[in-house]
mmCIF file of C-alpha atoms and ligand atoms in Angstrom:
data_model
loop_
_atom_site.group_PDB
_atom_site.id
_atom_site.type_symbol
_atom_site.label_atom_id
_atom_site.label_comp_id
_atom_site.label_asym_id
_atom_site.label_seq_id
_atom_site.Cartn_x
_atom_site.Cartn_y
_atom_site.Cartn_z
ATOM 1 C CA UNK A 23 98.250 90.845 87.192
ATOM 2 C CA UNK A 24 94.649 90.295 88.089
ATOM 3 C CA UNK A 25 92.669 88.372 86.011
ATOM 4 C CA UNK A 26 88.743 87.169 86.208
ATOM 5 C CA UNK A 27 87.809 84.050 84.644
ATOM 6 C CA UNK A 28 84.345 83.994 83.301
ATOM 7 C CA UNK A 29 82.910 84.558 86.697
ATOM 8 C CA UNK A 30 79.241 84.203 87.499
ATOM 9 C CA UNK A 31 77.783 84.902 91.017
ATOM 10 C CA UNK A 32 74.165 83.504 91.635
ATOM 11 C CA UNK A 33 72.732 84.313 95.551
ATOM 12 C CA UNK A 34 70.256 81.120 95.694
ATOM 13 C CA UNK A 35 68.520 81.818 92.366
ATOM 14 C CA UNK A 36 69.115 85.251 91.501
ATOM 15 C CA UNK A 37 71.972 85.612 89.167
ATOM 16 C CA UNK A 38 73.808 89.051 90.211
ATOM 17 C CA UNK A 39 76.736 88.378 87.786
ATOM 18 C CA UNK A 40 77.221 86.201 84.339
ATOM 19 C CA UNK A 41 80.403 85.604 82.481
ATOM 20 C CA UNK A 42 82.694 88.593 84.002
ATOM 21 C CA UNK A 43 85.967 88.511 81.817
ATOM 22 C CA UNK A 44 88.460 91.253 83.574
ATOM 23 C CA UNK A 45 92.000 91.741 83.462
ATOM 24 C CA UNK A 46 93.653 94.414 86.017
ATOM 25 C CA UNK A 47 97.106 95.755 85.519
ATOM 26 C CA UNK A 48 99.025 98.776 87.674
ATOM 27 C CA UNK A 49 97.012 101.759 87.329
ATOM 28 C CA UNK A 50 93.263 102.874 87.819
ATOM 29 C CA UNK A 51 90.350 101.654 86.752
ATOM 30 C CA UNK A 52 86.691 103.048 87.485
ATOM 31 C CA UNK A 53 83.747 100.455 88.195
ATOM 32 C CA UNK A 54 81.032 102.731 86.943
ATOM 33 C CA UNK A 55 77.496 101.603 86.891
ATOM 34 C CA UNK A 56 74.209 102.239 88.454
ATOM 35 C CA UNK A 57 73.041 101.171 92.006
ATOM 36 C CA UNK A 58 72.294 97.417 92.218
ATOM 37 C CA UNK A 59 74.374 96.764 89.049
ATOM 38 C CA UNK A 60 76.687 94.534 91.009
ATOM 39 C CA UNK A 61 79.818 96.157 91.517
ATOM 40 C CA UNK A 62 79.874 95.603 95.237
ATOM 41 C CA UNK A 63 79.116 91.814 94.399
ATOM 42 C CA UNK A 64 82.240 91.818 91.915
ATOM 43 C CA UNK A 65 84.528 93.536 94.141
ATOM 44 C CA UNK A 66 83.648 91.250 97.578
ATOM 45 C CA UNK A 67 84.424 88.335 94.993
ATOM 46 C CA UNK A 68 88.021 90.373 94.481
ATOM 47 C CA UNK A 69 88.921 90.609 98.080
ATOM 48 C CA UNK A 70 87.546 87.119 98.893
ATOM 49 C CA UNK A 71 85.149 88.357 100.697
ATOM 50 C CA UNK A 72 82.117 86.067 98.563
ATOM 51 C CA UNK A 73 83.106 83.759 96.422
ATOM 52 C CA UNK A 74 82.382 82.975 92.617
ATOM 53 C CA UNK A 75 79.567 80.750 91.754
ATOM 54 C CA UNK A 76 81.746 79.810 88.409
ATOM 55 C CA UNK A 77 84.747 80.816 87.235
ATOM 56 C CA UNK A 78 87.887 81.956 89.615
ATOM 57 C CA UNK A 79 90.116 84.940 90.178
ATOM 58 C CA UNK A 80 93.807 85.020 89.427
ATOM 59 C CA UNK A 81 96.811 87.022 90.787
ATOM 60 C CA UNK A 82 99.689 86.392 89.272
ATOM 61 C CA UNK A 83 98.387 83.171 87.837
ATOM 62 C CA UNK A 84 97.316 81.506 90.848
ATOM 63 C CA UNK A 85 93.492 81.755 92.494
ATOM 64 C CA UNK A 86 93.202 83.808 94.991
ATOM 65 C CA UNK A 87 91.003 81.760 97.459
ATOM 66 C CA UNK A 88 93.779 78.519 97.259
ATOM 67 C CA UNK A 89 96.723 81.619 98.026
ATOM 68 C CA UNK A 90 94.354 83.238 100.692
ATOM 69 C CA UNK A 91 96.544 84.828 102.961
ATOM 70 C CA UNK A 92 99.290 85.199 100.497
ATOM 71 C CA UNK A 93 96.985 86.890 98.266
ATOM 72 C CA UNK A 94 95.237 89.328 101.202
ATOM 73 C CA UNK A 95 98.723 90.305 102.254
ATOM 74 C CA UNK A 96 98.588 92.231 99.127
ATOM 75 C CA UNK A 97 95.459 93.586 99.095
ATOM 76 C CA UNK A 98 94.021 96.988 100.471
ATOM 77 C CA UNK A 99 90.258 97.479 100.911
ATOM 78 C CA UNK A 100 87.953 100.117 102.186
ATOM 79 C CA UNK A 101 84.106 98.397 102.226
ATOM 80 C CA UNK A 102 81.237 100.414 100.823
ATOM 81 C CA UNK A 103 80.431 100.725 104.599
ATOM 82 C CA UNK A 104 83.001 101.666 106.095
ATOM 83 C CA UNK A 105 83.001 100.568 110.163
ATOM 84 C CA UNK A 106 85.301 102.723 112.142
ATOM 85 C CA UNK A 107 85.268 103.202 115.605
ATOM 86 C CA UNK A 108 83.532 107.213 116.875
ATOM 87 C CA UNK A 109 85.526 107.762 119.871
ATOM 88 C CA UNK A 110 88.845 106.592 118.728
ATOM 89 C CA UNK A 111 91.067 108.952 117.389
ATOM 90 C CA UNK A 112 92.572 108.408 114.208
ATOM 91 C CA UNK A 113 95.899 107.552 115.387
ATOM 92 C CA UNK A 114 94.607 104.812 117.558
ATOM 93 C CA UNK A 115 92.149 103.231 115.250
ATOM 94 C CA UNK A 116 95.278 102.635 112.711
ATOM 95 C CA UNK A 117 97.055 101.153 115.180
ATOM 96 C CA UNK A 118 94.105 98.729 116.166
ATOM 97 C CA UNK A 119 94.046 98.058 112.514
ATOM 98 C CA UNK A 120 97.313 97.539 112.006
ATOM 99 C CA UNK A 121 97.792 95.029 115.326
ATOM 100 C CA UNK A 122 94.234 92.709 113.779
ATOM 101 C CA UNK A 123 96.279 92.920 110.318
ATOM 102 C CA UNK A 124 99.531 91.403 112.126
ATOM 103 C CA UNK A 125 102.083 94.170 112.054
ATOM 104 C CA UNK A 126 104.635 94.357 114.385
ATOM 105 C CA UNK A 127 104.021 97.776 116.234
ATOM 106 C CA UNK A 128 107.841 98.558 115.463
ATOM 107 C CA UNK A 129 106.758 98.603 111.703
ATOM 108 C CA UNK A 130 102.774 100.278 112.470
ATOM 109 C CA UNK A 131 104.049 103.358 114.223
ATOM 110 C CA UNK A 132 106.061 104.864 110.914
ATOM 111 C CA UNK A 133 103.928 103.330 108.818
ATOM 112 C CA UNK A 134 100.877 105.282 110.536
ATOM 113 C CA UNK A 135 102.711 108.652 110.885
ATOM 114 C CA UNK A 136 103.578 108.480 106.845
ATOM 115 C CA UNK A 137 100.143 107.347 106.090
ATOM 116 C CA UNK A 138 98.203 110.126 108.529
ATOM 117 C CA UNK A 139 100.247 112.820 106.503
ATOM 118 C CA UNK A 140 99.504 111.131 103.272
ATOM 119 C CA UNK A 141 95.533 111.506 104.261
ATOM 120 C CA UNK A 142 96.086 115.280 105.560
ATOM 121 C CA UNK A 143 94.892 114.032 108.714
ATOM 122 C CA UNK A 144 97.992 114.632 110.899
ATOM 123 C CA UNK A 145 96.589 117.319 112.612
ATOM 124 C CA UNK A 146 93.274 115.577 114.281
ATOM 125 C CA UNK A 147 95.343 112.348 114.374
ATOM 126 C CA UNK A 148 94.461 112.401 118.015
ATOM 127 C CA UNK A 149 90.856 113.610 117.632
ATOM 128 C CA UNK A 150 88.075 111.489 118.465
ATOM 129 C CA UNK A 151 86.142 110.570 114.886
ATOM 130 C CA UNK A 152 82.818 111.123 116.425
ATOM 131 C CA UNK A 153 82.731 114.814 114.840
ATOM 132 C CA UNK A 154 84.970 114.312 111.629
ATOM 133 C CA UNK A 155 83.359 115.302 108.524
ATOM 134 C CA UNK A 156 81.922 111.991 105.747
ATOM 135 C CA UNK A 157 85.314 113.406 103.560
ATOM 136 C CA UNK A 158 87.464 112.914 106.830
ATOM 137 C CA UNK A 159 86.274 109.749 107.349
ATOM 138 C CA UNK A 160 87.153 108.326 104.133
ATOM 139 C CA UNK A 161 90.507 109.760 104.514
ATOM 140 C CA UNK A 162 90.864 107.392 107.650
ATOM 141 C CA UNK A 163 89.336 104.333 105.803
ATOM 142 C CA UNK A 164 92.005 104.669 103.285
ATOM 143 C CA UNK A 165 94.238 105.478 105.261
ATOM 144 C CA UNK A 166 93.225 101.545 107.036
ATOM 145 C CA UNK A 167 93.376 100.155 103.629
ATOM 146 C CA UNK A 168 96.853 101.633 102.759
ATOM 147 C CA UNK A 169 98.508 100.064 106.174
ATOM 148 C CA UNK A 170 100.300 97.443 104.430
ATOM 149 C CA UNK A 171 101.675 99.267 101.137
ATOM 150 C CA UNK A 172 99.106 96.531 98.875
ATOM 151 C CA UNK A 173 99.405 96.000 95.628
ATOM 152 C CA UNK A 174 95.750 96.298 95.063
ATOM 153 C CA UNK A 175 93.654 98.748 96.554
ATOM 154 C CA UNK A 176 90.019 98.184 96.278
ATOM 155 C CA UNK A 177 88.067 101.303 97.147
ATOM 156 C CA UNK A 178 83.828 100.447 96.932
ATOM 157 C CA UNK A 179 82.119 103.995 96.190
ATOM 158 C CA UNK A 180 84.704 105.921 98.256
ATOM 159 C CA UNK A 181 83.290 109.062 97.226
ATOM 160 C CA UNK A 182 79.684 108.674 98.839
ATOM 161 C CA UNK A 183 78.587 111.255 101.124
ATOM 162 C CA UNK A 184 81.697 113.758 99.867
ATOM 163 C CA UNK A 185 80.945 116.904 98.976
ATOM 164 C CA UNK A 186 82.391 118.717 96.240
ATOM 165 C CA UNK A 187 85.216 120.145 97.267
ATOM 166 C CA UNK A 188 86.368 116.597 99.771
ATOM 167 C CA UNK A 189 86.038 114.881 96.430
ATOM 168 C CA UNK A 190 88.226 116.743 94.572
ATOM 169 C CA UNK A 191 90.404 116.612 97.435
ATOM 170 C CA UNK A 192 89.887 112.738 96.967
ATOM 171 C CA UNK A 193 90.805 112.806 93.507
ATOM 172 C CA UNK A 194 94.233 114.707 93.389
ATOM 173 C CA UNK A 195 94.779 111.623 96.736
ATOM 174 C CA UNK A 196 93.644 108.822 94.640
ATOM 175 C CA UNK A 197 96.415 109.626 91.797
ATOM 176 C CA UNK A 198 99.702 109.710 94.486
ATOM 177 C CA UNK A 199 98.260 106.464 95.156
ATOM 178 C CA UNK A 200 98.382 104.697 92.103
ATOM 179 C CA UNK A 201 101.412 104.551 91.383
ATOM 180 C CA UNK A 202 102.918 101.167 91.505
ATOM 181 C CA UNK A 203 99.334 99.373 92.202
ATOM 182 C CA UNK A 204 96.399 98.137 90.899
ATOM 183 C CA UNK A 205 93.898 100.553 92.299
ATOM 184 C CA UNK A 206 90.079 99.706 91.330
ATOM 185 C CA UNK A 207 87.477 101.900 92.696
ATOM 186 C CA UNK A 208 83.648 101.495 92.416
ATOM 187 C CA UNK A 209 81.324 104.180 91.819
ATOM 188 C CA UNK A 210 77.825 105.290 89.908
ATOM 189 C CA UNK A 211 78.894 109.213 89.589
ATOM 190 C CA UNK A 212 80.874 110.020 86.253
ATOM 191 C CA UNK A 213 82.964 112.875 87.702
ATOM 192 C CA UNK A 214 84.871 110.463 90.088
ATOM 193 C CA UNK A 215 86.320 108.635 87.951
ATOM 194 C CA UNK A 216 86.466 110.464 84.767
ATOM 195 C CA UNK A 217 90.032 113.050 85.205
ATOM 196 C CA UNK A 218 91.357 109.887 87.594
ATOM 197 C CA UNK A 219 90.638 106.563 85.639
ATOM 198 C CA UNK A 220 93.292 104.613 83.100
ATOM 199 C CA UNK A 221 89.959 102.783 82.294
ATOM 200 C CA UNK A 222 86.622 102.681 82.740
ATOM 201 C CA UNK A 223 84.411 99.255 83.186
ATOM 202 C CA UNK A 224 81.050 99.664 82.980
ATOM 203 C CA UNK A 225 78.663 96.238 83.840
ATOM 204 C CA UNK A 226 75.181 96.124 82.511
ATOM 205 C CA UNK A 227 72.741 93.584 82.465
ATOM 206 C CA UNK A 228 75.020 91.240 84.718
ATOM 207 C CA UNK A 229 77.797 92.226 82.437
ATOM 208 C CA UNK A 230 80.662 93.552 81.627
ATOM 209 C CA UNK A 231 80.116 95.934 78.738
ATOM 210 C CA UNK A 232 82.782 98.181 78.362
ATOM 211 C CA UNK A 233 86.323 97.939 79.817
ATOM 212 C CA UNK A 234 88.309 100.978 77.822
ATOM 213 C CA UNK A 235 89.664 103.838 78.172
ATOM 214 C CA UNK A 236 87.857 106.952 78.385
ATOM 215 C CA UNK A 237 88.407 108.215 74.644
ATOM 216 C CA UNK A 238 87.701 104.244 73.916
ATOM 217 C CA UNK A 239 84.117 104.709 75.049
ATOM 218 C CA UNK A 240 83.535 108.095 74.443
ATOM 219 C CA UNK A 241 84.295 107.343 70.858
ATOM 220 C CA UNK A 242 81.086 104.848 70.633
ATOM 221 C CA UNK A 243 79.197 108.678 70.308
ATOM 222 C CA UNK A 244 81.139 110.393 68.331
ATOM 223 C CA UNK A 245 78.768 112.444 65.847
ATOM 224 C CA UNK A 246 75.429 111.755 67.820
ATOM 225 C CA UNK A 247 76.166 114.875 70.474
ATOM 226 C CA UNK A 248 74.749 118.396 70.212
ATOM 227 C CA UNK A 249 73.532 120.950 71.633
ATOM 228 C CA UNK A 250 70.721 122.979 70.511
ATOM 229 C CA UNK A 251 68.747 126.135 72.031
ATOM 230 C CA UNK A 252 64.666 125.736 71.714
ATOM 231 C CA UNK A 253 61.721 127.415 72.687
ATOM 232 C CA UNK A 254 60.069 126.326 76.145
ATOM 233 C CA UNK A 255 56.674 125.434 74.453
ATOM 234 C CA UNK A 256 58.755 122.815 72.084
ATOM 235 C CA UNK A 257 61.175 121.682 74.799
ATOM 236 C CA UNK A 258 58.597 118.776 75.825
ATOM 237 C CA UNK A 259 57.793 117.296 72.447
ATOM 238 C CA UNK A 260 61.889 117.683 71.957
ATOM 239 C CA UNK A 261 62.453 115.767 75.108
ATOM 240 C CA UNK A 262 60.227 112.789 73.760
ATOM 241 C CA UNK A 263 61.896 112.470 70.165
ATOM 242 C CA UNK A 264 65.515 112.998 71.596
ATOM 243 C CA UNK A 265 67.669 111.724 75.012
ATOM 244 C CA UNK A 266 68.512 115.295 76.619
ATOM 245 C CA UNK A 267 71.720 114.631 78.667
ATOM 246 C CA UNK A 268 71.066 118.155 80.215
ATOM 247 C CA UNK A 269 69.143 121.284 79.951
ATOM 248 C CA UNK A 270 69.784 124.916 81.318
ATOM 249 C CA UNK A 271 68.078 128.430 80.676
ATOM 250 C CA UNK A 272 69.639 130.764 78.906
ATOM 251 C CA UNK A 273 67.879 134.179 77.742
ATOM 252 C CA UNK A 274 64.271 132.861 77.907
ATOM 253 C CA UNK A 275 65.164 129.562 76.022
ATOM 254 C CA UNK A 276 65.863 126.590 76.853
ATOM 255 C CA UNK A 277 69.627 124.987 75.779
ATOM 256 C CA UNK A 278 69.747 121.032 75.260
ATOM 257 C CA UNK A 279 72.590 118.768 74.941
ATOM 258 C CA UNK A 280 71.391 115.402 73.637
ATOM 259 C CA UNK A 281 71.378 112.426 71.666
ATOM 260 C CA UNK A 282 70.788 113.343 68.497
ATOM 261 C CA UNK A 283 68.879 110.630 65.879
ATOM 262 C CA UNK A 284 67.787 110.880 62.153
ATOM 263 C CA UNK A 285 68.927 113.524 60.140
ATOM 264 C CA UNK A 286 70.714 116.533 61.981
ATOM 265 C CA UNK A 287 68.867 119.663 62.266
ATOM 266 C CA UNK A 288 70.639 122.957 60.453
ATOM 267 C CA UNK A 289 70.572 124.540 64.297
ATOM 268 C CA UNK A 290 72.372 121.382 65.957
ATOM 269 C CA UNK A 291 75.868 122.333 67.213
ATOM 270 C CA UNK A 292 77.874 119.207 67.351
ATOM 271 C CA UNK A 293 79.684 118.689 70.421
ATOM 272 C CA UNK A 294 82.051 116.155 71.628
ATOM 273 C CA UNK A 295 81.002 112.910 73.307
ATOM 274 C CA UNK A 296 81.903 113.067 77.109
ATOM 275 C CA UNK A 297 81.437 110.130 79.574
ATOM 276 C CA UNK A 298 78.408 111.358 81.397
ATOM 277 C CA UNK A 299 76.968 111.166 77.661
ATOM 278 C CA UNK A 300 77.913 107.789 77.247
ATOM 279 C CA UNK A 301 76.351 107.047 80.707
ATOM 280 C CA UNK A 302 73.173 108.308 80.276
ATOM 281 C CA UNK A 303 72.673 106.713 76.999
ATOM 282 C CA UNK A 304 73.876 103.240 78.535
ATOM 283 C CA UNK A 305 71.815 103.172 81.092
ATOM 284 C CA UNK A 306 68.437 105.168 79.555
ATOM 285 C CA UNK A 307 66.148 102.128 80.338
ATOM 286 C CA UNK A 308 67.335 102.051 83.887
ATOM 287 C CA UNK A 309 66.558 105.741 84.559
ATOM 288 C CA UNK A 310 63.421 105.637 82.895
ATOM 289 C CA UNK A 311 62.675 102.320 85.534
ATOM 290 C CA UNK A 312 63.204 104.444 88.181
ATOM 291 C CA UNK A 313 61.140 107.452 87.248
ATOM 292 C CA UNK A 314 58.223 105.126 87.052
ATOM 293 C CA UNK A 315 58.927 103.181 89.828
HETATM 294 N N1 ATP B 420 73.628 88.593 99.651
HETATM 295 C C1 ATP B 420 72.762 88.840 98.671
HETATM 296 N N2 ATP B 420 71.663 88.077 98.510
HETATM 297 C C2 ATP B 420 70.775 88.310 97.519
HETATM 298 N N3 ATP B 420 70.909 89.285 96.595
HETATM 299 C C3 ATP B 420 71.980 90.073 96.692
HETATM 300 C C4 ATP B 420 72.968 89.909 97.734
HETATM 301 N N4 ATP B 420 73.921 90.857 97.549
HETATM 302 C C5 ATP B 420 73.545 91.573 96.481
HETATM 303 N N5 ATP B 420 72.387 91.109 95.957
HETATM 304 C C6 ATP B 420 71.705 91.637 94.762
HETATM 305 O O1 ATP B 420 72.639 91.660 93.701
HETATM 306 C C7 ATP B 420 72.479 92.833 92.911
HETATM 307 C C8 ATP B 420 73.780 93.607 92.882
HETATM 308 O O2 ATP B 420 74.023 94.163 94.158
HETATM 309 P P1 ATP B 420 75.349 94.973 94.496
HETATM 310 O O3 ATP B 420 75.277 95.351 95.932
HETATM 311 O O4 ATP B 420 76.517 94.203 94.049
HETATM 312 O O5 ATP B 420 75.157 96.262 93.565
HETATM 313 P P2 ATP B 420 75.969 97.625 93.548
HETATM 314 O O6 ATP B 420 76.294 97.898 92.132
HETATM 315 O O7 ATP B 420 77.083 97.553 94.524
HETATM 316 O O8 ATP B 420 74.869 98.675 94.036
HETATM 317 P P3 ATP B 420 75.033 100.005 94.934
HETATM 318 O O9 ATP B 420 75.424 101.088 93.973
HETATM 319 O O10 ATP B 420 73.645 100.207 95.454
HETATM 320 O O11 ATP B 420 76.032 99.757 95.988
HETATM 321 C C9 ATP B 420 71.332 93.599 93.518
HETATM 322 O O12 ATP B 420 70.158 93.277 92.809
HETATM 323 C C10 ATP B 420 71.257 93.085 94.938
HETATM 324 O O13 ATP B 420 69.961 93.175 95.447
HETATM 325 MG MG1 MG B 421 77.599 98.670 96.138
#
């Protein structure tokens, strides 16, 4: 078990983190918050990469910056950026990897082979990276960060630059993978992490304000989500009384689905709470900072 201790993380005097309270058993759980929330600052602090400005990080009862190496022996991580190597081929660049980790190349070479079919990457495996797609990339970075079978697999926004169909290939990946590990993955888009996730943290204001499951934090809506069809002159006055999660056309009108408040309307069709609702209601404030900024 992982478990963080009412961790803080100040850089000089600019608190990025306050009071982070986190416990991580086998199975997947989605950092989901908006950019410059802090998740990259909580998960270097996970992979010892920064360290804690108060509180500590257990694994199995012990901190993980007295067990160091113990402690990284178990630990997979692909970074946010990701720095691989553009004309080595993906078969080489593991087995760099794996000879910097320490493996003996006896134990690399099968380890490799299993991994590169794992990834779907066996048939490039002696392509040069320079023209892989962002998806193939990522496969590669795992790939790195699965070399040692960990225990915990820390992936930091490993579905940036994907497109649709890569992350769904990512996805269906991400779930042969957890089996048997702690897998935490960081990430500010809902669809990630929302079929794939045992539970869902979500930081705000330096902290930690949900760590559920799904339904868990869905449930926080439950009987504030409709959906409602209204004329285009209305739809602006609408969209300053209510929060629209989203709007589309349909015959000349436009259809809401939103945060309902006060009394609800005869023509409000409730609908259930889903975790992009819960997201955009969370973090309302922030989106509205960025619009004006
Ligand atoms: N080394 C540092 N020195 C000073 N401030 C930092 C440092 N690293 C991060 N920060 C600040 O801490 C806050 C959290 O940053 P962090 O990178 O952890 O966010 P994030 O959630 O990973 O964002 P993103 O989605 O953009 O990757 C930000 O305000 C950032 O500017
Ligand atoms: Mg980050």
């Amino acid at each position: 078990m992982l478990t963080v201790q009412q961790v803080s993380k100040r850089f000089g005097s600019f608190s990025a983190l306050e009071d982070i309270n986190l416990e991580f058993t086998n199975g997947v759980y989605g950092l989901l918050a908006p950019n410059g929330a802090g998740k990259t600052t909580l998960i270097k602090m996970l992979v010892t990469l920064l360290f804690p400005s108060e509180g500590e990080i257990l694994y199995n009862g012990e901190n993980i910056i007295k067990a160091d190496e113990r402690y990284r022996e178990q630990l997979g991580y692909l970074p946010q950026q990701f720095g691989y190597y553009k004309h080595y081929s993906p078969h080489k660049y593991l087995l760099y990897i794996a000879a910097l980790k320490g493996m003996r190349a006896a134990d690399a070479k099968p380890r490799i082979a299993e991994l590169l079919k794992l990834v779907a990457l066996e048939d490039v495996m002696d392509k040069k990276m320079r023209k892989f797609s962002g998806g193939m990339i990522q496969r590669v970075g795992i790939a790195q960060a699965m070399l040692n079978d960990p225990r915990i697999l820390i992936l930091d926004e490993p579905t940036a630059g994907l497109d649709p169909k890569e992350r769904v290939r990512f996805r269906n990946m991400l779930a042969q993978l957890a089996r048997n590990r702690i897998v935490i993955l960081s990430t500010h888009i809902v669809s990630d992490v929302e079929s794939i996730a045992d539970e869902i943290i979500m930081i705000k204001d330096k902290r930690v304000l949900h760590k559920s499951p799904i339904q868990g934090i869905c449930s926080q809506l439950e009987g504030m989500v409709f959906e409602t069809t209204i004329d285009y002159e209305a739809a602006d006055e609408f969209r300053g009384k209510y929060l629209s999660i989203s709007e589309r056309q349909e015959q000349g009108r436009l259809k809401f689905r939103f945060i309902g408040s006060g009394e609800p309307q005869p023509n409000w069709i409730p609908t259930s709470p889903n975790l992009e609702d819960v997201f955009i209601y969370i973090y309302q404030d922030e989106a509205k900072a960025d619009e004006t900024a």
